[in-house]
Short mmCIF file of C-alpha atoms in Angstrom, two decimals:
data_model
loop_
_atom_site.label_atom_id
_atom_site.label_comp_id
_atom_site.label_asym_id
_atom_site.label_seq_id
_atom_site.Cartn_x
_atom_site.Cartn_y
_atom_site.Cartn_z
CA GLY A 1045 79.50 118.02 105.90
CA ILE A 1046 82.52 120.32 106.43
CA ASN A 1047 82.25 123.51 104.17
CA ALA A 1048 84.66 124.86 102.25
CA GLU A 1049 86.09 127.59 104.24
CA TYR A 1050 86.39 125.22 107.02
CA GLY A 1051 88.45 122.51 104.74
CA LYS A 1052 90.74 125.58 103.67
CA GLN A 1053 91.32 126.62 107.46
CA TRP A 1054 91.83 122.99 108.48
CA TYR A 1055 94.35 122.35 105.52
CA GLN A 1056 96.29 125.55 106.16
CA ARG A 1057 96.46 125.39 110.10
CA ARG A 1058 96.25 121.51 110.86
CA VAL A 1059 97.60 119.47 107.91
CA ARG A 1060 100.14 121.83 106.53
CA GLY A 1061 101.16 123.05 110.19
CA GLY A 1062 101.58 119.35 111.64
CA VAL A 1063 100.24 115.96 112.22
CA VAL A 1064 96.44 115.60 112.45
CA GLY A 1065 95.11 116.06 115.95
CA LEU A 1066 98.79 116.75 117.56
CA HIS A 1067 100.38 120.05 117.86
CA GLY A 1068 102.42 121.15 114.57
CA THR A 1069 104.78 123.62 116.86
CA GLU A 1070 105.95 120.69 119.37
CA LEU A 1071 106.72 118.65 116.47
CA ARG A 1072 108.79 120.84 114.58
CA TYR A 1073 110.95 121.98 117.48
CA GLY A 1074 111.11 118.78 119.37
CA PHE A 1075 109.21 120.06 122.39
CA GLU A 1076 107.54 117.76 124.78
CA LEU A 1077 103.77 116.98 124.01
CA GLU A 1078 101.30 118.48 126.40
CA GLY A 1079 98.18 116.47 127.30
CA VAL A 1080 99.69 113.01 126.53
CA PRO A 1081 100.08 110.10 128.69
CA HIS A 1082 103.30 109.35 130.11
CA ILE A 1083 102.53 105.51 129.66
CA CYS A 1084 100.98 104.34 126.47
CA PRO A 1085 98.05 101.94 126.46
CA CYS A 1086 100.58 99.36 124.77
CA GLY A 1087 102.42 99.59 128.18
CA LYS A 1088 105.52 101.53 127.15
CA THR A 1089 106.96 104.94 128.13
CA ASN A 1090 105.51 107.19 125.93
CA SER A 1091 107.25 109.66 123.80
CA MET A 1092 106.68 111.94 120.43
CA GLU A 1093 108.22 109.26 118.50
CA HIS A 1094 106.34 106.60 120.24
CA SER A 1095 103.04 108.37 120.00
CA LEU A 1096 103.47 108.72 116.42
CA SER A 1097 103.90 105.05 115.73
CA CYS A 1098 102.10 103.16 118.18
CA ALA A 1099 99.08 101.33 116.33
CA LYS A 1100 97.25 101.08 120.06
CA GLY A 1101 97.94 104.07 121.99
CA GLY A 1102 99.05 106.40 119.24
CA PHE A 1103 97.80 108.43 116.60
CA VAL A 1104 98.13 106.43 113.50
CA TYR A 1105 94.58 105.50 112.82
CA MET A 1106 93.20 109.17 114.03
CA ARG A 1107 95.44 111.20 111.73
CA HIS A 1108 94.89 108.90 108.66
CA ASN A 1109 91.04 108.91 109.38
CA GLN A 1110 90.68 112.79 109.91
CA LEU A 1111 92.63 113.28 106.72
CA ARG A 1112 90.41 110.73 104.94
CA ASP A 1113 87.25 111.98 105.93
CA LEU A 1114 88.07 115.78 105.66
CA THR A 1115 89.03 114.98 101.93
CA ALA A 1116 85.91 113.26 101.17
CA ASN A 1117 83.73 116.12 102.72
CA LEU A 1118 85.90 118.71 100.26
CA CYS A 1119 85.16 116.44 97.31
CA HIS A 1120 81.61 116.65 98.17
CA GLU A 1121 81.77 120.54 98.65
CA ALA A 1122 83.68 120.84 95.46
CA GLY A 1123 80.77 119.09 93.44
CA CYS A 1124 82.25 115.58 92.92
CA LYS A 1125 79.71 112.65 92.65
CA ASP A 1126 79.54 109.48 94.17
CA VAL A 1127 81.95 110.34 96.91
CA THR A 1128 82.50 107.02 98.99
CA VAL A 1129 84.87 106.28 102.01
CA GLU A 1130 86.52 102.69 101.99
CA PRO A 1131 85.08 101.63 98.58
CA ARG A 1132 85.52 98.23 97.72
CA LEU A 1133 87.46 97.24 94.82
CA LEU A 1134 85.96 95.05 91.92
CA PRO A 1135 87.30 91.57 92.35
CA LEU A 1136 89.30 90.06 89.85
CA THR A 1137 87.89 87.87 87.57
CA GLY A 1138 90.76 86.43 85.27
CA GLU A 1139 92.79 89.48 84.88
CA THR A 1140 96.83 89.15 85.76
CA LEU A 1141 98.56 92.02 87.13
CA LYS A 1142 101.95 92.44 86.19
CA LEU A 1143 103.44 93.78 89.54
CA LYS A 1144 103.72 90.99 92.18
CA SER A 1145 103.32 93.69 94.78
CA ALA A 1146 99.74 94.27 93.52
CA ASN A 1147 96.75 93.90 95.93
CA THR A 1148 94.86 91.20 94.63
CA ALA A 1149 92.62 90.46 97.42
CA ASN A 1150 88.70 90.04 96.75
CA ASP A 1151 87.80 92.38 99.75
CA ALA A 1152 90.34 95.06 98.99
CA ARG A 1153 89.31 98.40 99.86
CA LEU A 1154 90.87 101.92 99.45
CA ASP A 1155 90.20 105.15 101.40
CA VAL A 1156 87.80 107.44 99.16
CA SER A 1157 86.59 107.69 95.64
CA ALA A 1158 84.95 110.07 93.73
CA ARG A 1159 83.67 110.90 90.35
CA GLY A 1160 84.24 114.56 88.54
CA VAL A 1161 87.84 115.16 90.52
CA TRP A 1162 89.77 115.47 86.92
CA SER A 1163 86.99 115.10 84.20
CA PRO A 1164 83.15 114.70 84.36
CA GLY A 1165 82.40 111.20 85.22
CA ASP A 1166 85.61 109.80 85.57
CA LYS A 1167 86.27 107.85 88.66
CA THR A 1168 89.33 108.63 91.08
CA PHE A 1169 90.46 106.46 94.12
CA LEU A 1170 92.46 107.71 96.75
CA ASP A 1171 94.68 106.20 99.57
CA PHE A 1172 96.08 108.18 102.25
CA ARG A 1173 99.40 107.75 104.18
CA VAL A 1174 100.51 110.16 107.15
CA PHE A 1175 103.75 108.76 107.77
CA ASN A 1176 106.15 109.61 111.02
CA SER A 1177 108.86 112.07 109.90
CA LEU A 1178 110.89 110.86 113.03
CA ALA A 1179 110.99 107.40 112.41
CA PRO A 1180 114.64 106.13 111.70
CA THR A 1181 113.34 104.87 108.46
CA ASN A 1182 112.11 107.93 107.44
CA ALA A 1183 114.22 110.54 109.17
CA SER A 1184 117.75 109.02 107.38
CA LEU A 1185 116.21 110.05 103.95
CA PRO A 1186 115.60 113.66 102.65
CA LEU A 1187 111.90 114.83 102.74
CA GLU A 1188 111.14 114.90 99.20
CA ARG A 1189 112.73 111.39 98.97
CA ALA A 1190 110.85 110.01 101.88
CA LEU A 1191 107.66 111.45 100.24
CA LEU A 1192 108.52 109.69 96.75
CA LYS A 1193 109.08 106.64 98.50
CA HIS A 1194 105.84 106.10 100.18
CA GLU A 1195 103.91 107.32 97.01
CA ASP A 1196 105.87 104.60 95.03
CA GLU A 1197 104.64 102.18 97.71
CA LYS A 1198 101.01 103.08 97.25
CA LYS A 1199 101.39 102.82 93.29
CA ARG A 1200 102.89 99.69 93.34
CA VAL A 1201 100.05 98.11 95.45
CA TYR A 1202 97.12 99.77 93.78
CA ASN A 1203 97.96 101.50 90.78
CA GLU A 1204 97.62 98.52 88.19
CA ARG A 1205 94.46 97.21 89.69
CA VAL A 1206 93.05 100.59 89.81
CA LEU A 1207 93.83 101.24 86.26
CA GLU A 1208 93.22 97.81 84.56
CA VAL A 1209 90.12 96.51 86.39
CA GLU A 1210 88.33 99.58 87.77
CA LYS A 1211 89.21 101.82 84.39
CA SER A 1212 90.08 104.62 86.88
CA THR A 1213 92.92 106.61 87.97
CA PHE A 1214 94.65 106.36 91.41
CA SER A 1215 95.96 109.32 93.38
CA PRO A 1216 98.29 108.41 96.69
CA VAL A 1217 97.77 111.18 99.33
CA VAL A 1218 100.99 111.26 101.20
CA CYS A 1219 101.97 113.51 103.80
CA SER A 1220 104.59 113.88 106.68
CA THR A 1221 103.80 114.48 110.23
CA LEU A 1222 105.42 117.76 110.30
CA GLY A 1223 103.05 118.86 107.41
CA ALA A 1224 105.04 117.99 104.27
CA PHE A 1225 102.72 116.72 101.38
CA GLY A 1226 103.79 114.71 98.29
CA GLU A 1227 103.55 116.05 94.93
CA GLU A 1228 100.62 113.67 94.02
CA ALA A 1229 98.65 114.89 97.06
CA ILE A 1230 99.44 118.60 96.14
CA LYS A 1231 98.38 117.93 92.70
CA PHE A 1232 94.87 116.53 93.92
CA TYR A 1233 94.19 119.19 96.25
CA ARG A 1234 95.10 121.85 93.62
CA GLN A 1235 92.51 120.19 91.37
CA ILE A 1236 89.87 120.09 94.17
CA ALA A 1237 90.58 124.05 94.92
CA VAL A 1238 90.11 124.47 91.14
CA LEU A 1239 86.54 122.84 91.53
CA LEU A 1240 85.90 124.73 94.62
CA ALA A 1241 86.49 127.81 93.07
CA ASN A 1242 84.31 127.40 90.18
CA LYS A 1243 81.49 126.28 92.43
CA THR A 1244 81.79 128.94 95.01
CA GLY A 1245 82.62 131.66 92.16
CA GLN A 1246 85.54 132.58 94.43
CA THR A 1247 89.16 132.78 93.00
CA TYR A 1248 91.47 130.03 92.93
CA GLN A 1249 93.79 132.24 95.03
CA THR A 1250 91.14 132.57 97.82
CA THR A 1251 90.20 129.00 98.10
CA ILE A 1252 93.59 127.38 98.11
#
């Protein structure tokens, strides 16, 4: 697993510094990325914006999966129990969800689940999104509003089902490719830092 020190450094240097697996400096200042092919595997000319959005040759899945796996390992390190990557949700057995946007599929999965994040024994489900800050639909919004929009989208799809069927809590972990985190993600990682500090005997300030 990834130890707490590595997790702290990765969070500070890679996630907060820029998109997972890419160079945060280049993204922040609009420099051309080094080591990226000029032609994307999808056949289109590559660019910074394209590499952040293309599902075939870009970094969409890589940045998502690295953040997911790191967070699962941090949950392990913090002492959480029953940490699972891509947990399957319980199927609906007659429950009616109020929101039309709610995911009702029998094979629905979320990204990570763990017990003991907020209180001993209670289960928390997480779903991740690292959105492209340079995409027109996001660039036209103030950053805080864009983060909130993506958090709300996740909540409309999963929150009601997790609360009513799983009897658990749900946290959308949203961040931008430039390293900004949504409020829900900040609350979650701060809580993980508290658990890590308690487990290792370090101060919260050192751990975070």
